[in-house]
Amino acid sequence: MPGRANDLIQIPASFWERPEVVAALRNRDIGRFFALVQQYTGASQTQIGIACILPQGKVSNIVNGIQQVEKLEVFDRIADGLGLPDPARISLGLAPRRSGSPRAIPVPQVPSASGLFTLDEGDREEDDSVRRRTFVGLTGATMVSAILDGIPRPRPPADAEALAPVLTGHSVDPAALEAPPDIRALTTAADDARRHYQACRYSDLVPLLSGLLGRLGAACQLLDGDDQLRAFTLSADAHHVAAGLLLKLDDRGLAAVAADRSMRAALASQDPVTVGASARVLTHTLMNGGHLTAAVTTASSQAQRLDHDITAHTPESLSVYGALLLRGAIAAAQRDQRDTAYQLLTEADDAAQRLGVDGNLRWTAFGPVNARQHRVNIAVTLGDAGTAVDVARGIDLRTITVTERKASLLVDTARAFLQWGRHEKAYIALRAAEEVAPEEVTGRPSVHRLVRDLITSAPPSIRRDAEQFATQIGITQ
């Protein structure tokens, strides 16, 4: 009879000696192995998943032959999670770790999402075995493994070089200027670009954008009337995405070009909401270039302009208005203008309460939860690590539907823990971010710098794990 998720998985010593178990391990047939664990222990797929830090859906796919386990780190995680004795580890092709003996495998309960943010009195750096158990529990708390299904694995970092010719006007597809533009198809493609960005699928986003930007440029020239205005709106949005991606990749030069093109197209669209949306990425670009005064001024003035131009706010305009205020608050915090930052945050909170929900309208992800996320970022930027963790403690990750925003919260939390000297929890938060959004971690130089800071400042026991993590995500020391 299948056990409950919080029961122990009891694996008797005789299990490891069964010929079918040895054969499954030697063949690295994890689907067969999991099925045998279920058969002889009564463990459920959920129990196995929690023990091995795998979502239940993935365990089911592995058992049914839909997915295969191929990565060494996953084999190692399974071996640790199910307590494989050394002979079984060797059969699986792993190095022996400790003398094997039958034991009860505790399946960590999935605690509340605040578990990652809890600092007990006397919190200290823990030994390897304790830290492994903590990581299992806390990644469960952040729903990285035990709740989220089908998480993509790391891919090579996105290369934005393909965007340079189209952004600088040196790559024009003659066919795009000859064929009648299909505004519906362009709308679908622009929405796809946004989805890729918010899902942190950056390596897929680059080729999509490189073709889309040129087609939108042609549409803006060839269309007229309402269709042309719509094309300008789509062009503003697509260049906004391009600028955001380039900023993540630390390509400030091309990001500035893309942000400028976004604003030019927005102005041509004659839509105040589109202008406000493009002002967000323009503010972000100024901020990343060190022009903090201009960034704060741009965000504040454009938010006021949008508020003035809209007679009665719609949910879309309110989302853009609030998101613009939040961007200005971050710029003010980076300039160490604490009062201005919190004033803009308060105004954004008011807009979020008026909106009522995090609806991701106009691809802003704006709402009450999103506003609280920005409080975490601003607090750690101002050096208030304790406040950042305290705010993060009240955020349920299940309420964050945009992957990029979820990963950003985990990275900001890692920054706060590192600032506070809680190296182990900084490491756990970074691992969780990588599980949620691999490309947000592997492809972002700013996250690489954070990992290097962790390696530099952490005690030896955690430094070893951080160095292995750095190697895993492609950081060169």
PDB file of N, CA and C in Angstrom, residues 50-51 53 80-81 98 103-109 111 126-141 424 428:
ATOM      1  N   ILE A  50      10.410  13.536  -3.423  1.00  0.00           N
ATOM      2  CA  ILE A  50      10.874  14.441  -2.378  1.00  0.00           C
ATOM      3  C   ILE A  50      12.243  13.999  -1.873  1.00  0.00           C
ATOM      4  N   ALA A  51      12.443  12.693  -1.703  1.00  0.00           N
ATOM      5  CA  ALA A  51      13.734  12.196  -1.226  1.00  0.00           C
ATOM      6  C   ALA A  51      14.863  12.510  -2.198  1.00  0.00           C
ATOM      7  N   ILE A  53      14.792  14.909  -4.570  1.00  0.00           N
ATOM      8  CA  ILE A  53      14.660  16.280  -5.066  1.00  0.00           C
ATOM      9  C   ILE A  53      14.262  16.280  -6.541  1.00  0.00           C
ATOM     10  N   ASP A  80      22.148   9.733  -3.122  1.00  0.00           N
ATOM     11  CA  ASP A  80      22.121  10.332  -1.782  1.00  0.00           C
ATOM     12  C   ASP A  80      20.721  10.254  -1.179  1.00  0.00           C
ATOM     13  N   GLY A  81      19.711  10.571  -1.999  1.00  0.00           N
ATOM     14  CA  GLY A  81      18.356  10.638  -1.484  1.00  0.00           C
ATOM     15  C   GLY A  81      17.825   9.301  -0.998  1.00  0.00           C
ATOM     16  N   ARG A  98      30.482   6.237   1.561  1.00  0.00           N
ATOM     17  CA  ARG A  98      30.550   5.842   2.974  1.00  0.00           C
ATOM     18  C   ARG A  98      30.188   4.376   3.068  1.00  0.00           C
ATOM     19  N   ARG A 103      19.201   1.603   6.265  1.00  0.00           N
ATOM     20  CA  ARG A 103      18.716   2.667   7.117  1.00  0.00           C
ATOM     21  C   ARG A 103      17.365   3.139   6.622  1.00  0.00           C
ATOM     22  N   ALA A 104      16.656   3.809   7.466  1.00  0.00           N
ATOM     23  CA  ALA A 104      15.385   4.417   7.078  1.00  0.00           C
ATOM     24  C   ALA A 104      15.677   5.765   6.457  1.00  0.00           C
ATOM     25  N   ILE A 105      15.139   6.001   5.290  1.00  0.00           N
ATOM     26  CA  ILE A 105      15.385   7.260   4.588  1.00  0.00           C
ATOM     27  C   ILE A 105      14.282   8.243   4.938  1.00  0.00           C
ATOM     28  N   PRO A 106      14.594   9.314   5.669  1.00  0.00           N
ATOM     29  CA  PRO A 106      13.550  10.281   5.991  1.00  0.00           C
ATOM     30  C   PRO A 106      13.194  11.098   4.773  1.00  0.00           C
ATOM     31  N   VAL A 107      11.929  11.147   4.452  1.00  0.00           N
ATOM     32  CA  VAL A 107      11.471  11.993   3.350  1.00  0.00           C
ATOM     33  C   VAL A 107      11.109  13.346   3.927  1.00  0.00           C
ATOM     34  N   PRO A 108      11.830  14.418   3.534  1.00  0.00           N
ATOM     35  CA  PRO A 108      11.557  15.730   4.115  1.00  0.00           C
ATOM     36  C   PRO A 108      10.142  16.176   3.799  1.00  0.00           C
ATOM     37  N   GLN A 109       9.463  16.701   4.801  1.00  0.00           N
ATOM     38  CA  GLN A 109       8.176  17.305   4.540  1.00  0.00           C
ATOM     39  C   GLN A 109       8.398  18.630   3.826  1.00  0.00           C
ATOM     40  N   PRO A 111       7.911  22.160   3.747  1.00  0.00           N
ATOM     41  CA  PRO A 111       7.454  23.178   4.679  1.00  0.00           C
ATOM     42  C   PRO A 111       6.907  24.378   3.930  1.00  0.00           C
ATOM     43  N   GLU A 126      26.756  24.718   8.528  1.00  0.00           N
ATOM     44  CA  GLU A 126      26.569  23.343   8.932  1.00  0.00           C
ATOM     45  C   GLU A 126      27.482  22.415   8.153  1.00  0.00           C
ATOM     46  N   ASP A 127      27.627  21.189   8.655  1.00  0.00           N
ATOM     47  CA  ASP A 127      28.477  20.234   7.959  1.00  0.00           C
ATOM     48  C   ASP A 127      27.768  19.725   6.720  1.00  0.00           C
ATOM     49  N   ASP A 128      28.505  18.958   5.904  1.00  0.00           N
ATOM     50  CA  ASP A 128      27.994  18.571   4.597  1.00  0.00           C
ATOM     51  C   ASP A 128      26.691  17.790   4.682  1.00  0.00           C
ATOM     52  N   SER A 129      26.612  16.800   5.581  1.00  0.00           N
ATOM     53  CA  SER A 129      25.423  15.961   5.620  1.00  0.00           C
ATOM     54  C   SER A 129      24.198  16.758   6.045  1.00  0.00           C
ATOM     55  N   VAL A 130      24.357  17.632   7.041  1.00  0.00           N
ATOM     56  CA  VAL A 130      23.239  18.464   7.475  1.00  0.00           C
ATOM     57  C   VAL A 130      22.831  19.403   6.360  1.00  0.00           C
ATOM     58  N   ARG A 131      23.809  19.962   5.654  1.00  0.00           N
ATOM     59  CA  ARG A 131      23.494  20.916   4.599  1.00  0.00           C
ATOM     60  C   ARG A 131      22.737  20.247   3.459  1.00  0.00           C
ATOM     61  N   ARG A 132      23.079  19.000   3.156  1.00  0.00           N
ATOM     62  CA  ARG A 132      22.334  18.291   2.113  1.00  0.00           C
ATOM     63  C   ARG A 132      20.866  18.142   2.504  1.00  0.00           C
ATOM     64  N   ARG A 133      20.624  17.750   3.771  1.00  0.00           N
ATOM     65  CA  ARG A 133      19.248  17.596   4.218  1.00  0.00           C
ATOM     66  C   ARG A 133      18.529  18.939   4.183  1.00  0.00           C
ATOM     67  N   THR A 134      19.231  19.990   4.597  1.00  0.00           N
ATOM     68  CA  THR A 134      18.631  21.325   4.588  1.00  0.00           C
ATOM     69  C   THR A 134      18.271  21.732   3.173  1.00  0.00           C
ATOM     70  N   PHE A 135      19.154  21.442   2.212  1.00  0.00           N
ATOM     71  CA  PHE A 135      18.893  21.818   0.826  1.00  0.00           C
ATOM     72  C   PHE A 135      17.650  21.101   0.306  1.00  0.00           C
ATOM     73  N   VAL A 136      17.514  19.800   0.661  1.00  0.00           N
ATOM     74  CA  VAL A 136      16.327  19.063   0.239  1.00  0.00           C
ATOM     75  C   VAL A 136      15.072  19.732   0.777  1.00  0.00           C
ATOM     76  N   GLY A 137      15.084  20.059   2.067  1.00  0.00           N
ATOM     77  CA  GLY A 137      13.908  20.662   2.667  1.00  0.00           C
ATOM     78  C   GLY A 137      13.605  22.031   2.123  1.00  0.00           C
ATOM     79  N   LEU A 138      14.638  22.843   1.936  1.00  0.00           N
ATOM     80  CA  LEU A 138      14.397  24.224   1.529  1.00  0.00           C
ATOM     81  C   LEU A 138      14.078  24.340   0.059  1.00  0.00           C
ATOM     82  N   THR A 139      14.662  23.466  -0.765  1.00  0.00           N
ATOM     83  CA  THR A 139      14.236  23.518  -2.170  1.00  0.00           C
ATOM     84  C   THR A 139      12.807  23.038  -2.273  1.00  0.00           C
ATOM     85  N   GLY A 140      12.405  22.139  -1.391  1.00  0.00           N
ATOM     86  CA  GLY A 140      10.996  21.785  -1.337  1.00  0.00           C
ATOM     87  C   GLY A 140      10.176  22.993  -0.950  1.00  0.00           C
ATOM     88  N   ALA A 141      10.684  23.758   0.009  1.00  0.00           N
ATOM     89  CA  ALA A 141       9.955  24.942   0.467  1.00  0.00           C
ATOM     90  C   ALA A 141       9.797  25.945  -0.642  1.00  0.00           C
ATOM     91  N   GLU A 424      25.514  29.772   3.883  1.00  0.00           N
ATOM     92  CA  GLU A 424      24.834  28.547   3.482  1.00  0.00           C
ATOM     93  C   GLU A 424      23.488  28.848   2.837  1.00  0.00           C
ATOM     94  N   ILE A 428      22.030  28.103  -0.912  1.00  0.00           N
ATOM     95  CA  ILE A 428      20.778  27.403  -1.168  1.00  0.00           C
ATOM     96  C   ILE A 428      19.865  28.227  -2.075  1.00  0.00           C
TER      97      ILE A 428
END
